[in-house]
PDB file of C-alpha atoms in Angstrom:
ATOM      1  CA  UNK I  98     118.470  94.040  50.760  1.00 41.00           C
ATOM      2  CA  UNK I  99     116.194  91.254  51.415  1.00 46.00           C
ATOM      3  CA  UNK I 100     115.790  90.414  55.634  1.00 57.00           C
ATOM      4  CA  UNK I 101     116.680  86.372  56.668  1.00 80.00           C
ATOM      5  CA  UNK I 102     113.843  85.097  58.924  1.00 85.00           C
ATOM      6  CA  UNK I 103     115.555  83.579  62.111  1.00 88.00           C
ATOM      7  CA  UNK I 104     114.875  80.344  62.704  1.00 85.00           C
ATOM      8  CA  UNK I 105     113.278  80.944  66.017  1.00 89.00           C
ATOM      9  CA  UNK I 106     109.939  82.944  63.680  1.00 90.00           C
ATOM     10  CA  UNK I 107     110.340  79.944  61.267  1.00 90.00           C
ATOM     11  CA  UNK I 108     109.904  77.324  64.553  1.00 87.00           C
ATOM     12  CA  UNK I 109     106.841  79.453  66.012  1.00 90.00           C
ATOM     13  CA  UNK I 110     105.235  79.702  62.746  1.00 90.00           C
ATOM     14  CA  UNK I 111     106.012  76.052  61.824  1.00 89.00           C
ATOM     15  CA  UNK I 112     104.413  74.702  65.717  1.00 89.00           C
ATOM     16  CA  UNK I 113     100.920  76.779  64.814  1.00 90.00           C
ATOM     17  CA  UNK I 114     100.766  75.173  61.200  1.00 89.00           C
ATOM     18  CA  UNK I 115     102.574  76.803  59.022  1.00 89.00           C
ATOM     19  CA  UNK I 116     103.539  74.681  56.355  1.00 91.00           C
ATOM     20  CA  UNK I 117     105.841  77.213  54.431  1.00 93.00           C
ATOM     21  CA  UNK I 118     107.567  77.914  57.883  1.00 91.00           C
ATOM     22  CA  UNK I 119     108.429  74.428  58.150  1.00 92.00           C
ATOM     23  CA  UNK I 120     109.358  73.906  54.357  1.00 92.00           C
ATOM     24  CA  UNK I 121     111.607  76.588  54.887  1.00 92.00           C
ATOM     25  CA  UNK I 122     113.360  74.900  58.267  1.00 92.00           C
ATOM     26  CA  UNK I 123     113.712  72.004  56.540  1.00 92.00           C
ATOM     27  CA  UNK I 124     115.765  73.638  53.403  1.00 93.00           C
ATOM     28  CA  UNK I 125     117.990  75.395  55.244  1.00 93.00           C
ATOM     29  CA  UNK I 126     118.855  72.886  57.646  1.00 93.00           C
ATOM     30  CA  UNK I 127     118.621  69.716  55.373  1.00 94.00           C
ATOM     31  CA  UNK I 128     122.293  69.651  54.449  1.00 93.00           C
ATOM     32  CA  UNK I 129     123.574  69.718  58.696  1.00 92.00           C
ATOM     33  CA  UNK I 130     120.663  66.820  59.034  1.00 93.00           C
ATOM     34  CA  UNK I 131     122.554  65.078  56.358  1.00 94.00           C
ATOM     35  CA  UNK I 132     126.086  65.813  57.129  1.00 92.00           C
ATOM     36  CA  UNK I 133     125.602  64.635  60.391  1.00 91.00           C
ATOM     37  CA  UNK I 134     124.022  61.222  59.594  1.00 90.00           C
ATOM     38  CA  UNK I 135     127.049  60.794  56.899  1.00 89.00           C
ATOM     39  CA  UNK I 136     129.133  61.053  59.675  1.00 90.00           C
ATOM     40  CA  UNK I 137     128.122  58.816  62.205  1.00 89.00           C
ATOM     41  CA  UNK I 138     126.588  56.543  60.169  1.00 87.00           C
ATOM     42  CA  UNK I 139     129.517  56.723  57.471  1.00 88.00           C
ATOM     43  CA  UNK I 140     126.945  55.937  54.320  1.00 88.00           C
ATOM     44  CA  UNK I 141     125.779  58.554  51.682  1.00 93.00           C
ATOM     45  CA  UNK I 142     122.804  56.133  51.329  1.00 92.00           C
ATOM     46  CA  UNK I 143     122.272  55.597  54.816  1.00 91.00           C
ATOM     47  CA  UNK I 144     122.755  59.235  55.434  1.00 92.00           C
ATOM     48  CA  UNK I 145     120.192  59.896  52.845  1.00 95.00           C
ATOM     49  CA  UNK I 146     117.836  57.720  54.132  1.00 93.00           C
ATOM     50  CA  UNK I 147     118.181  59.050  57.635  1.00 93.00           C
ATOM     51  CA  UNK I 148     117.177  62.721  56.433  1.00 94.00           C
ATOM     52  CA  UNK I 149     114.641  61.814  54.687  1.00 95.00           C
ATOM     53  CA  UNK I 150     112.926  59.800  57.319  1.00 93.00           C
ATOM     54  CA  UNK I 151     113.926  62.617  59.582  1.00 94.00           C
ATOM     55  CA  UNK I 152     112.608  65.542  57.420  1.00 92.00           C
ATOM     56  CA  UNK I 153     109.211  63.655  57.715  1.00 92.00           C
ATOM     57  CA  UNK I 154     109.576  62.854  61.450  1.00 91.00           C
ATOM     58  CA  UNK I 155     110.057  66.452  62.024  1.00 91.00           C
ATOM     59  CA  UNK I 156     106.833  67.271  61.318  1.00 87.00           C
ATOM     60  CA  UNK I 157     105.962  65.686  64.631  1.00 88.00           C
ATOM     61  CA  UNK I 158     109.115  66.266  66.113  1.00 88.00           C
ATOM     62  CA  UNK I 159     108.883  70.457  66.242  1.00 89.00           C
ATOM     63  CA  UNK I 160     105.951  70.472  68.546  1.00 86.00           C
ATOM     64  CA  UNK I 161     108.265  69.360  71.314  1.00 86.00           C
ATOM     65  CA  UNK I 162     110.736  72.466  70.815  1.00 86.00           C
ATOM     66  CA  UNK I 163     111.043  74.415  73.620  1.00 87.00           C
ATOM     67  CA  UNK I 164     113.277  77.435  72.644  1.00 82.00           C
ATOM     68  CA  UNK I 165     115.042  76.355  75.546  1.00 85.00           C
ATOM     69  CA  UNK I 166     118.357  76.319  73.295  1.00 84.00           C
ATOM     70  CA  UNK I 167     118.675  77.359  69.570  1.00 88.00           C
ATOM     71  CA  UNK I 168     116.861  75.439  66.868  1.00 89.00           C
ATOM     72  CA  UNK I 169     120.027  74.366  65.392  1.00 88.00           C
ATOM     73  CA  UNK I 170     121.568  72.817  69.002  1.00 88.00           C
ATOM     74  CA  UNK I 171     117.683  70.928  69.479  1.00 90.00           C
ATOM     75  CA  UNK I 172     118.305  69.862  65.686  1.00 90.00           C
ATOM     76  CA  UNK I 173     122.010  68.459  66.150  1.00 91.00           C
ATOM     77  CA  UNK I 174     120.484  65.977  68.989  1.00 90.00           C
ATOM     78  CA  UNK I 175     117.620  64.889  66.984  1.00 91.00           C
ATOM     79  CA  UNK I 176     119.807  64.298  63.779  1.00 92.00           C
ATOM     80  CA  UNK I 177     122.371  62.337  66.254  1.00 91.00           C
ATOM     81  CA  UNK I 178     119.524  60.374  68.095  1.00 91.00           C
ATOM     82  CA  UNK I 179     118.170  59.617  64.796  1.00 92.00           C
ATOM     83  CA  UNK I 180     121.827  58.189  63.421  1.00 92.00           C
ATOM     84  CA  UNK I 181     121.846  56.756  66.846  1.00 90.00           C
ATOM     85  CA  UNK I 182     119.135  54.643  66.344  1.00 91.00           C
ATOM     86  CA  UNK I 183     119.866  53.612  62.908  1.00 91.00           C
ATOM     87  CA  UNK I 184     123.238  52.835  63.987  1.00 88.00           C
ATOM     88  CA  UNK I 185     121.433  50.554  66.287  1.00 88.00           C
ATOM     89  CA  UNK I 186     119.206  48.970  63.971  1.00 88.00           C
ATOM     90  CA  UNK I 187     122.131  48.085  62.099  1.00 84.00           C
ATOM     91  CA  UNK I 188     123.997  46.261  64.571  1.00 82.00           C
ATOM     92  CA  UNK I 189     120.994  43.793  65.541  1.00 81.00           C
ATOM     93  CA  UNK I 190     119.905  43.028  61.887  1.00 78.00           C
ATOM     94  CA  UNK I 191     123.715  42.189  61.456  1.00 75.00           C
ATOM     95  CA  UNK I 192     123.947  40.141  64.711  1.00 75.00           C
ATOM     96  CA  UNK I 193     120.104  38.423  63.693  1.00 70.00           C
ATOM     97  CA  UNK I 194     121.738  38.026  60.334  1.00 70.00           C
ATOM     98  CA  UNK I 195     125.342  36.182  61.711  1.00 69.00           C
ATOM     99  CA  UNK I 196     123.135  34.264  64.321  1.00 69.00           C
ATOM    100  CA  UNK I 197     120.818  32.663  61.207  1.00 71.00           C
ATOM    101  CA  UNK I 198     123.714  31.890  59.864  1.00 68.00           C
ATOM    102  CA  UNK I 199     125.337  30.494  62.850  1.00 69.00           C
ATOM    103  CA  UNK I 200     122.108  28.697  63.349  1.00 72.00           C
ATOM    104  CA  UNK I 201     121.033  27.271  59.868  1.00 74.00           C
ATOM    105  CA  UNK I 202     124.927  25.803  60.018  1.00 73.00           C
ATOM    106  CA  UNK I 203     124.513  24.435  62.756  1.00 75.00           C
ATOM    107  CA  UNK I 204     121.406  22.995  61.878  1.00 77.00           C
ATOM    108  CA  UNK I 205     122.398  21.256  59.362  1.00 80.00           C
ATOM    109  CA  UNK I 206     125.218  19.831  60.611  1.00 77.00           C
ATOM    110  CA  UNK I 207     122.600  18.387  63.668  1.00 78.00           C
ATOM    111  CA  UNK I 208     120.329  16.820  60.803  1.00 78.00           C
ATOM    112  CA  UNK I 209     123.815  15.069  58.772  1.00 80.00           C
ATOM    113  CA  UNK I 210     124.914  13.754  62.174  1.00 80.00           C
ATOM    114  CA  UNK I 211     121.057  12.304  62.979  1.00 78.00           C
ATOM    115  CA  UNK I 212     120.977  10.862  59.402  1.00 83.00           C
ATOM    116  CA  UNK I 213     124.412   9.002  59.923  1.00 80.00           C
ATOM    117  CA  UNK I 214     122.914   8.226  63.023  1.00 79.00           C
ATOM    118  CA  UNK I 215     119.759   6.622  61.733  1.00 77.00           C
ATOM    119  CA  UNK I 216     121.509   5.275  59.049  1.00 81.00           C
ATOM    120  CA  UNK I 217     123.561   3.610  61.293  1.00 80.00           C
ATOM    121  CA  UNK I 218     121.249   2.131  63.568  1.00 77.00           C
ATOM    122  CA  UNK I 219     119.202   1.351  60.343  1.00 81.00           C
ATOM    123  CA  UNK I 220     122.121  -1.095  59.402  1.00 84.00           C
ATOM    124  CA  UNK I 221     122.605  -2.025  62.812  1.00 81.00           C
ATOM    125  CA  UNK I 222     119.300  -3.557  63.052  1.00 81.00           C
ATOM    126  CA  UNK I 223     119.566  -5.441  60.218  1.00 82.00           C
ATOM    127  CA  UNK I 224     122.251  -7.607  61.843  1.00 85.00           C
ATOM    128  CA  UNK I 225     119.560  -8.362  64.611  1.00 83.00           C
ATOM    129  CA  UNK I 226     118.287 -11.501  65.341  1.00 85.00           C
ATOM    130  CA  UNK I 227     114.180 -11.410  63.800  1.00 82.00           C
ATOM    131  CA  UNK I 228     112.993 -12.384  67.355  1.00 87.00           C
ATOM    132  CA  UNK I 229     114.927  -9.318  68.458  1.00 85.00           C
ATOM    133  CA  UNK I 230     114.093  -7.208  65.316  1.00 83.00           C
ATOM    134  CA  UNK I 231     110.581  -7.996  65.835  1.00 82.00           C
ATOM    135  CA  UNK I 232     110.763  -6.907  69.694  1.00 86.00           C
ATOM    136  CA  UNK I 233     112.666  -3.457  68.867  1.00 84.00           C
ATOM    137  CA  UNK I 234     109.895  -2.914  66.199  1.00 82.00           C
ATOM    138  CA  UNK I 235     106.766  -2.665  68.556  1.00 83.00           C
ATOM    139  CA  UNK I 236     108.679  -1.271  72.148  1.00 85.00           C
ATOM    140  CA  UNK I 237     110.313   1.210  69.891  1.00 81.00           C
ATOM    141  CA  UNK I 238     109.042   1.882  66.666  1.00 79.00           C
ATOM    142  CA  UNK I 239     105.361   1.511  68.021  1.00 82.00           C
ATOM    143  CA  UNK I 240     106.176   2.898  71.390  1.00 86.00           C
ATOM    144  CA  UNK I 241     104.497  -0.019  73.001  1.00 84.00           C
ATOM    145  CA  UNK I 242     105.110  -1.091  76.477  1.00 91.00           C
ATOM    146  CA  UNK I 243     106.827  -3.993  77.236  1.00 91.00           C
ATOM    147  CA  UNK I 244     103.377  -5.720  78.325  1.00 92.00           C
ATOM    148  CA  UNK I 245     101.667  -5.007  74.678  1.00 89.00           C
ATOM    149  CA  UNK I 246     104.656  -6.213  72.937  1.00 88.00           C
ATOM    150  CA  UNK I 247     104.330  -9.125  75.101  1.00 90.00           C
ATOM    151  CA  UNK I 248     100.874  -9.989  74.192  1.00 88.00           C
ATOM    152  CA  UNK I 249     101.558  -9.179  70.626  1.00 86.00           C
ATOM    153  CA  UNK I 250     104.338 -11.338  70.243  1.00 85.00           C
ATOM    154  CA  UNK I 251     102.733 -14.011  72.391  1.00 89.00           C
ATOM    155  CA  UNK I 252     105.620 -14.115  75.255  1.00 91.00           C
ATOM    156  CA  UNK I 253     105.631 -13.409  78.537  1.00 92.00           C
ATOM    157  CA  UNK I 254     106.401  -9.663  79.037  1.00 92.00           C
ATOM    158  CA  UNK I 255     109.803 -10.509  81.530  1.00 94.00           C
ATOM    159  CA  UNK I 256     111.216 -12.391  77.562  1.00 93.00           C
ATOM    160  CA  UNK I 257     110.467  -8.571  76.264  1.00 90.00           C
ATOM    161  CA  UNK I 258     112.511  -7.280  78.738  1.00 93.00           C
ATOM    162  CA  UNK I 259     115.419  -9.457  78.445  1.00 94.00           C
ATOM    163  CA  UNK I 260     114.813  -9.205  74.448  1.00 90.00           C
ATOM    164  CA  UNK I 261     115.357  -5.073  74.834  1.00 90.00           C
ATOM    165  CA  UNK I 262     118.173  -5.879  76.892  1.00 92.00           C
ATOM    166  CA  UNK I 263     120.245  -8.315  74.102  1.00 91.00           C
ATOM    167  CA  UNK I 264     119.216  -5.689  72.025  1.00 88.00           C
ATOM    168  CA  UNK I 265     121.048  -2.673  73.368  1.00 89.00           C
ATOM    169  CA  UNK I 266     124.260  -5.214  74.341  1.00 90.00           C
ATOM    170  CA  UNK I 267     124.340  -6.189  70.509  1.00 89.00           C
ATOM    171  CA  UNK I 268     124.095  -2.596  69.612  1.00 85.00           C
ATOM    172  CA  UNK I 269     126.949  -1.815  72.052  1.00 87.00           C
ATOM    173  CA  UNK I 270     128.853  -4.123  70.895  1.00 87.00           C
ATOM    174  CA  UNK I 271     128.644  -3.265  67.208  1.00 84.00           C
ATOM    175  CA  UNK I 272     129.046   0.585  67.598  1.00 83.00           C
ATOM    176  CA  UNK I 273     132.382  -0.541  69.629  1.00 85.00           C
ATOM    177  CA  UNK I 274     133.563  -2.677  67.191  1.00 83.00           C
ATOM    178  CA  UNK I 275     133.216   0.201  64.750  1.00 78.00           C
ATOM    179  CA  UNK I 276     135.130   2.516  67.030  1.00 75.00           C
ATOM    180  CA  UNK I 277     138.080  -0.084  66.827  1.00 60.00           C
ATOM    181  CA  UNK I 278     138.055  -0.495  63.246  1.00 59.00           C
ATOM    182  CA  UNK I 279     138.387   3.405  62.328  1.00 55.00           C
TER     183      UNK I 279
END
């Protein structure tokens, strides 16, 4: 009758090195790492994965076994910490994943409403006077202020102001008129 070594010998002799010692652990207790993962995590791949990464983090891992409890107890709360985590990971890489979603449509709903937008005031400029075409052009498409659009244009800089004025009036007026056809 061959003798079972307990895994309390397997543990010491896996902590000072032993690689067969730890080989040995990891056989016999490969199947509770899994079945545990399976059931929290409630994916035979996941599961999988889980042990696996966990068989390798063990390694590491058994240096910080006490003996306080049994092996098996010490191995249930890494396995569960371990699901834990992945459980974890899960969750944010679905929320980061509904967010981009959430985010790319409403991103491009911002960028349709700013092209109807510009194409509106596109057309809407078009119906401008050219004095006041001309005045729009350098205060806002150049970003000039209202005394270089003056000296461009060769006015005095209080005809720029009133100019930016008619300007947003006939604008007002046309996006209102709009409103009351539709």
């Amino acid at each position: 009758m061959r003798m079972e070594t307990s895994d309390e010998n397997l543990v010491n002799l896996a902590q000072s090195g032993d690689a067969a010692a730890f080989s040995a652990l990891i056989s016999r207790h490969y199947d509770l790492m899994h079945r545990i993962g399976y059931r929290i995590l409630g994916s035979q791949t996941e599961a999988q994965d889980m042990t696996q990464d966990l068989c390798i983090a063990l390694g590491a891992k058994i240096a910080s076994f006490r003996g306080d409890a049994k092996f098996t107890t010490w191995l249930y709360r890494v396995a569960i910490n371990a699901a834990r985590d992945r459980l974890r990971k899960r969750t944010t890489r679905q929320k980061a994943q509904e967010n981009w979603g959430a985010y790319e449509v409403n991103s491009r709903a911002a960028d349709a409403e700013n092209r109807a937008q510009l194409d509106w005031l596109q057309q809407a400029m078009q119906t401008l006077p050219d004095d006041l075409r001309e005045t729009v052009a350098l205060v806002l498409g150049e970003d000039m202020t209202h005394a270089a659009a003056a000296e461009a244009l060769n006015i005095p800089q209080g005809t720029v102001s009133w100019r930016m004025s008619e300007v947003k009036k006939h604008l007002r007026a046309q996006a209102q008129s709009e409103e009351l056809i539709k």
